[in-house]
Coordinates of C-alpha atoms and ligand atoms in Angstrom, one line a residue:
M1 CA -9.1 145.4 7.6
K2 CA -6.6 142.7 8.1
K3 CA -6.6 140.9 11.3
V4 CA -3.5 140.8 13.5
N5 CA -2.5 137.5 14.9
N6 CA 1.0 137.8 15.7
I7 CA 2.9 140.3 17.1
A8 CA 6.0 141.6 18.9
V9 CA 6.9 143.9 21.4
L10 CA 10.4 145.6 22.1
T11 CA 11.8 148.0 24.1
S12 CA 14.1 150.9 22.8
G13 CA 16.2 154.0 23.4
G14 CA 17.0 155.1 27.4
D15 CA 15.3 152.9 29.8
A16 CA 12.7 153.5 31.8
P17 CA 10.9 152.3 35.2
G18 CA 7.7 150.5 34.2
M19 CA 9.2 149.2 31.0
N20 CA 8.3 146.1 31.9
A21 CA 4.9 146.4 33.5
A22 CA 4.2 147.6 30.0
V23 CA 5.8 144.4 28.2
R24 CA 3.6 142.2 30.8
A25 CA 0.7 144.0 29.9
V26 CA 0.9 143.8 26.0
V27 CA 2.1 139.9 26.7
R28 CA -0.8 139.0 28.9
T29 CA -3.5 141.1 26.6
G30 CA -2.5 139.6 23.2
I31 CA -2.1 136.1 24.7
Y32 CA -5.9 136.7 25.9
H33 CA -7.0 137.7 22.6
Q34 CA -5.2 134.3 21.0
M35 CA -2.3 136.2 19.8
N36 CA 1.1 134.8 19.4
V37 CA 3.5 137.0 21.0
Y38 CA 7.1 137.7 20.6
G39 CA 9.6 139.8 22.5
V40 CA 12.2 141.3 20.6
M41 CA 15.6 141.6 22.3
Y42 CA 18.0 145.0 22.6
G43 CA 15.3 147.2 20.4
Y44 CA 15.5 147.3 17.1
R45 CA 18.9 145.6 17.4
G46 CA 17.3 142.2 17.8
M47 CA 14.8 142.8 14.7
V48 CA 17.8 143.5 12.7
K49 CA 19.9 140.5 14.3
N50 CA 16.8 138.3 14.7
E51 CA 16.7 137.9 18.5
I52 CA 13.0 137.2 18.8
L53 CA 11.5 135.0 21.1
P54 CA 8.3 133.4 21.8
M55 CA 6.6 135.0 24.9
E56 CA 4.0 133.1 27.1
S57 CA 2.0 134.2 30.1
K58 CA 4.6 133.0 32.5
S59 CA 7.6 134.7 30.8
V60 CA 6.2 137.8 31.8
A61 CA 5.5 136.5 35.9
N62 CA 7.2 138.7 39.0
I63 CA 8.2 141.5 36.8
I64 CA 5.6 144.1 37.3
Q65 CA 7.5 145.3 40.0
R66 CA 11.2 145.6 38.6
G67 CA 12.6 148.5 36.9
G68 CA 15.1 148.0 33.7
T69 CA 13.5 146.0 30.8
I70 CA 13.6 142.0 30.6
L71 CA 13.8 142.8 27.1
K72 CA 16.7 144.8 27.6
T73 CA 17.0 148.1 25.4
A74 CA 19.8 149.5 22.7
R75 CA 20.3 152.1 20.2
C76 CA 20.8 150.7 16.9
M77 CA 22.5 152.6 14.0
E78 CA 21.6 149.9 11.1
F79 CA 17.9 150.7 11.7
Y80 CA 18.5 154.5 10.4
E81 CA 19.6 152.7 7.1
P82 CA 16.6 151.2 4.5
E83 CA 19.1 148.0 4.5
G84 CA 18.6 147.7 7.9
R85 CA 14.9 147.9 8.3
Q86 CA 14.9 145.5 5.2
K87 CA 16.7 143.1 7.3
A88 CA 14.4 143.7 10.1
Y89 CA 11.4 143.1 8.1
E90 CA 12.9 140.0 7.0
N91 CA 13.2 138.5 10.4
L92 CA 9.7 139.4 11.7
K93 CA 8.0 137.8 8.5
K94 CA 10.2 134.5 9.5
H95 CA 7.9 134.6 12.1
N96 CA 4.8 135.7 10.5
I97 CA 4.6 138.9 12.8
D98 CA 1.9 141.3 11.7
G99 CA 1.9 144.0 14.1
L100 CA 5.0 145.7 16.3
I101 CA 4.8 147.3 20.0
V102 CA 7.3 149.8 20.4
I103 CA 8.1 151.0 24.0
G104 CA 10.6 154.1 23.8
G105 CA 11.1 157.5 23.2
D106 CA 10.6 160.0 20.2
G107 CA 13.7 158.3 18.0
S108 CA 12.4 155.1 18.4
F109 CA 9.0 156.2 17.1
K110 CA 10.6 158.1 14.1
G111 CA 12.0 154.4 13.6
A112 CA 8.8 152.9 13.8
Q113 CA 7.1 155.5 11.6
K114 CA 9.5 154.9 8.7
F115 CA 9.2 151.3 9.0
S116 CA 5.3 151.4 9.0
Q117 CA 5.6 153.5 5.7
E118 CA 7.8 151.1 4.2
Y119 CA 6.4 147.6 5.4
D120 CA 2.9 146.4 5.5
I121 CA 3.7 145.9 9.6
P122 CA 1.3 148.1 11.9
C123 CA 3.3 149.5 14.7
I124 CA 1.9 151.2 17.8
G125 CA 4.3 153.3 20.2
L126 CA 4.4 153.2 24.1
P127 CA 5.9 156.7 25.6
G128 CA 8.9 154.9 27.7
T129 CA 11.0 157.9 29.1
I130 CA 11.6 159.4 32.1
D131 CA 11.9 162.7 31.0
K132 CA 7.9 163.3 30.3
D133 CA 8.4 165.4 27.0
I134 CA 6.7 163.7 24.5
A135 CA 3.6 165.3 22.7
G136 CA 0.3 163.4 22.8
T137 CA 0.4 162.3 26.4
D138 CA 0.2 164.1 29.9
F139 CA 2.3 161.3 31.2
T140 CA 5.1 159.0 30.2
I141 CA 6.0 155.6 31.6
G142 CA 8.9 156.5 33.9
F143 CA 8.8 159.9 34.7
D144 CA 6.6 159.4 38.3
T145 CA 9.3 156.8 39.4
A146 CA 12.2 159.0 38.5
V147 CA 10.9 162.2 40.5
N148 CA 10.3 159.8 43.2
T149 CA 13.7 158.8 43.0
A150 CA 15.1 162.5 42.9
I151 CA 12.9 163.7 45.7
D152 CA 13.8 160.8 48.0
A153 CA 17.5 161.8 47.1
I154 CA 17.1 165.6 47.4
D155 CA 15.0 164.9 51.1
K156 CA 18.3 163.5 52.1
I157 CA 20.5 166.1 50.8
R158 CA 18.5 168.6 52.9
D159 CA 19.2 166.6 55.9
T160 CA 22.9 167.1 55.3
A161 CA 22.7 170.9 54.2
D162 CA 21.0 171.5 57.1
A163 CA 23.0 170.1 59.6
H164 CA 26.1 172.1 58.1
D165 CA 24.2 175.1 56.9
R166 CA 25.1 174.3 53.3
L167 CA 24.2 175.5 49.7
F168 CA 23.7 172.5 47.5
I169 CA 23.1 172.5 44.0
I170 CA 21.8 169.5 42.6
E171 CA 21.6 168.0 39.3
V172 CA 18.9 165.7 37.8
M173 CA 17.9 164.2 34.4
G174 CA 16.3 166.2 31.5
R175 CA 18.8 167.0 28.8
D176 CA 15.9 168.7 26.8
A177 CA 13.0 169.1 29.1
G178 CA 12.9 170.4 33.1
Y179 CA 10.0 168.3 34.3
I180 CA 12.0 166.3 36.8
A181 CA 13.5 169.2 37.9
L182 CA 10.4 171.4 37.9
H183 CA 8.5 168.4 39.9
S184 CA 11.3 167.2 42.4
G185 CA 12.1 171.2 43.1
I186 CA 8.6 171.9 44.1
A187 CA 8.3 168.9 46.1
T188 CA 11.5 169.1 47.7
G189 CA 10.9 172.9 48.5
A190 CA 14.1 173.9 46.6
E191 CA 14.6 177.5 46.8
H192 CA 15.6 177.6 42.9
I193 CA 15.0 175.5 40.0
M194 CA 16.6 176.0 36.7
M195 CA 15.5 174.2 33.4
P196 CA 16.2 174.5 29.9
E197 CA 12.8 175.9 29.2
H198 CA 12.9 178.6 31.6
K199 CA 16.3 180.2 31.8
A200 CA 17.1 181.6 35.2
E201 CA 19.8 184.2 35.5
V202 CA 22.3 183.3 37.9
E203 CA 23.2 186.7 38.9
D204 CA 19.2 187.1 40.0
I205 CA 20.0 183.7 42.1
I206 CA 23.1 184.8 43.8
A207 CA 21.1 188.3 44.5
D208 CA 18.2 186.2 46.6
L209 CA 20.8 183.9 47.9
Q210 CA 22.5 187.2 49.3
A211 CA 18.8 188.3 50.9
N212 CA 18.9 184.6 52.3
E213 CA 22.3 185.1 53.9
R214 CA 21.2 188.5 55.3
R215 CA 18.2 187.0 57.0
K216 CA 20.2 184.1 58.3
K217 CA 18.3 181.8 55.8
L218 CA 21.4 179.1 56.0
V219 CA 19.9 176.1 53.7
N220 CA 19.4 176.5 50.1
L221 CA 18.6 173.9 47.5
I222 CA 19.0 174.6 44.2
V223 CA 17.7 172.2 41.4
V224 CA 19.2 172.3 38.1
A225 CA 18.3 170.2 34.9
E226 CA 21.4 168.5 33.2
G227 CA 19.9 170.1 30.0
H228 CA 20.2 173.9 31.4
E229 CA 22.3 176.0 29.5
T230 CA 24.9 176.7 32.9
G231 CA 25.5 173.3 34.4
A232 CA 25.5 172.4 38.1
N233 CA 29.1 173.1 38.2
E234 CA 29.2 175.7 36.8
V235 CA 26.3 177.3 38.6
A236 CA 28.3 176.3 41.8
K237 CA 31.6 178.2 40.7
M238 CA 29.9 181.5 40.1
I239 CA 28.2 181.3 43.2
K240 CA 31.7 180.3 45.2
H241 CA 33.0 183.4 43.4
R242 CA 30.2 185.9 44.4
L243 CA 29.5 184.5 47.8
P244 CA 32.8 183.1 49.2
N245 CA 31.1 182.2 52.7
A246 CA 28.6 180.2 51.4
D247 CA 29.5 176.5 52.2
T248 CA 28.6 175.2 48.8
R249 CA 28.6 171.5 47.2
V250 CA 27.2 170.2 44.2
C251 CA 25.4 166.9 44.0
I252 CA 25.0 165.2 40.6
L253 CA 22.2 162.7 41.1
G254 CA 22.9 160.5 37.5
H255 CA 21.7 157.3 36.2
I256 CA 19.6 156.5 39.9
Q257 CA 16.8 158.1 38.2
R258 CA 16.6 155.7 35.3
G259 CA 16.3 152.6 38.1
G260 CA 14.4 151.4 41.0
T261 CA 11.0 149.6 41.3
P262 CA 8.4 151.5 39.6
T263 CA 5.7 153.8 41.5
C264 CA 2.2 152.7 41.8
Q265 CA 1.6 155.5 39.2
D266 CA 4.0 153.9 36.7
R267 CA 2.7 150.5 37.1
I268 CA -0.8 151.5 36.4
L269 CA 0.0 154.0 33.2
A270 CA 2.1 151.2 31.9
S271 CA -0.4 148.5 32.2
R272 CA -3.2 150.6 30.8
M273 CA -1.1 151.8 27.8
G274 CA 0.3 148.1 27.0
Y275 CA -3.6 146.9 27.3
A276 CA -4.4 149.9 24.8
A277 CA -1.7 149.1 22.5
V278 CA -3.1 145.5 21.8
N279 CA -6.5 146.7 21.7
A280 CA -5.2 149.7 18.7
L281 CA -4.3 146.7 16.9
I282 CA -7.4 144.6 17.2
E283 CA -9.7 148.0 16.2
G284 CA -7.5 148.5 13.2
T285 CA -5.6 152.0 14.5
Y286 CA -2.3 151.6 13.5
N287 CA 0.9 153.7 13.5
V288 CA -0.2 155.8 16.5
M289 CA 1.2 156.3 20.0
V290 CA -0.9 155.5 22.8
G291 CA -1.1 158.6 25.5
I292 CA -3.0 159.6 28.4
V293 CA -4.9 162.9 28.0
N294 CA -7.3 163.8 31.0
N295 CA -7.0 160.8 32.4
K296 CA -8.1 158.8 28.9
I297 CA -6.4 156.8 26.3
H298 CA -5.4 159.4 23.6
Y299 CA -3.9 157.8 20.2
T300 CA -1.3 160.1 18.4
P301 CA 0.0 159.4 14.7
L302 CA 3.3 158.4 15.2
D303 CA 4.3 161.4 12.9
H304 CA 3.3 163.8 15.3
A305 CA 4.3 161.8 18.8
V306 CA 7.7 163.9 18.7
K307 CA 9.4 165.8 21.6
A308 CA 7.1 168.5 23.3
K309 CA 7.5 171.8 22.6
E310 CA 5.2 172.8 25.3
E311 CA 5.7 176.2 27.0
M312 CA 6.8 175.8 30.6
D313 CA 3.9 177.3 33.1
T314 CA 6.2 179.7 34.7
D315 CA 3.8 180.6 37.1
W316 CA 4.9 177.1 38.9
V317 CA 8.3 178.5 39.3
K318 CA 7.1 181.8 40.4
M319 CA 5.1 179.4 43.2
C320 CA 7.9 177.5 43.9
K321 CA 10.1 180.9 45.0
I322 CA 6.9 182.0 46.9
L323 CA 6.7 178.7 49.2
A324 CA 10.4 178.3 49.7
S325 CA 11.1 182.0 51.0
Ligands
ATP1 P1 15.2 158.6 24.8 O1 14.2 159.4 25.0 O2 15.7 157.9 25.8 O3 16.6 158.7 23.5 P2 14.7 157.3 22.1 O4 13.9 156.5 21.6 O5 14.4 158.9 21.6 O6 14.7 157.0 23.5 P3 16.7 157.3 20.2 O7 18.3 156.6 20.5 O8 16.6 158.5 19.5 O9 16.3 156.7 21.4 O10 16.2 156.1 19.2 C1 16.2 154.7 19.7 C2 16.4 153.9 18.1 O11 15.2 154.3 17.5 C3 18.3 154.2 17.5 O12 18.9 153.6 17.7 C4 17.3 153.7 16.2 O13 17.4 152.6 16.0 C5 16.1 154.3 15.9 N1 15.8 155.6 15.4 C6 15.9 156.8 15.9 N2 15.5 157.6 15.1 C7 15.6 157.1 13.7 C8 15.4 157.4 12.4 N3 15.1 158.8 11.9 N4 14.9 156.2 11.6 C9 15.3 155.1 11.8 N5 15.3 154.7 13.0 C10 15.7 155.2 14.1

């Protein structure tokens, strides 16, 4: 097994709160093991364009509590092509980099997998995405913060909904996965949750709202994941058509869910994962994603670290409805 001496870390794809804590953990664990550590700016774009900077312990001071990513992030079309990856390899070689840590989503892992097959540079992935939809890990960096941001916003919406006896349809992030909707919906006592994995019929929701109207339940919150086949505005239109007396409003939470100071859970998760990533390179566990399963570090081969296609536990949806009734 070849010893890894010079490592690079980058953040790629969509940003997620806690990425900075992961960068900090990688840099400081690498330095502890006498490695030279480099930061690549703007994800794979920085590899292709040679935006690669040496990192010291103080480069990552005062960032554990900050959202966003000090290394910036981007999507890079050139990295999809063999020529782009070759440029990236040549730039890494200029710095003698012999190990790469990629913090991002499943797309970023696909790029890392291709790169590690073509070139003799071991890659380690860390799941950084607010959606919690990567196979091989129970949690992803950023999910807990995003859910708490959504909860905070929905609690505020509930106050105004209650003051005006309004029905609110709240759209949260989650293009392919409804975990933010499921968790924030349960935690805020929403009446209904609509997610890509669990088709909710608007007709059933309308029947339920009619029953609530009859028993004078005046506040109703419906949380919709952005990836649900019927979008929040469309749901509102259908409800307004069938329940003209309901004072119905839509609120799309949007990008606030990506920002903000990471929660304790995300900071600890990111720290453990960053530490484990460097240890994996030292131990010779190459081309894997570091995950957490049953609260233990778990390695998944990069080519299996794809978008999770798990069955949603529909009992959670049933529970949510019972508890909100
Ligand atoms: P998010 O979950 O936020 O979408 P992601 O990591 O899945 O994050 P992508 O845009 O899919 O985001 O991928 C990030 C970058 O990874 C791409 O811009 C590209 O540079 C690289 N990449 C993705 N897929 C591949 C692939 N099949 N081959 C080579 N590189 C890829």
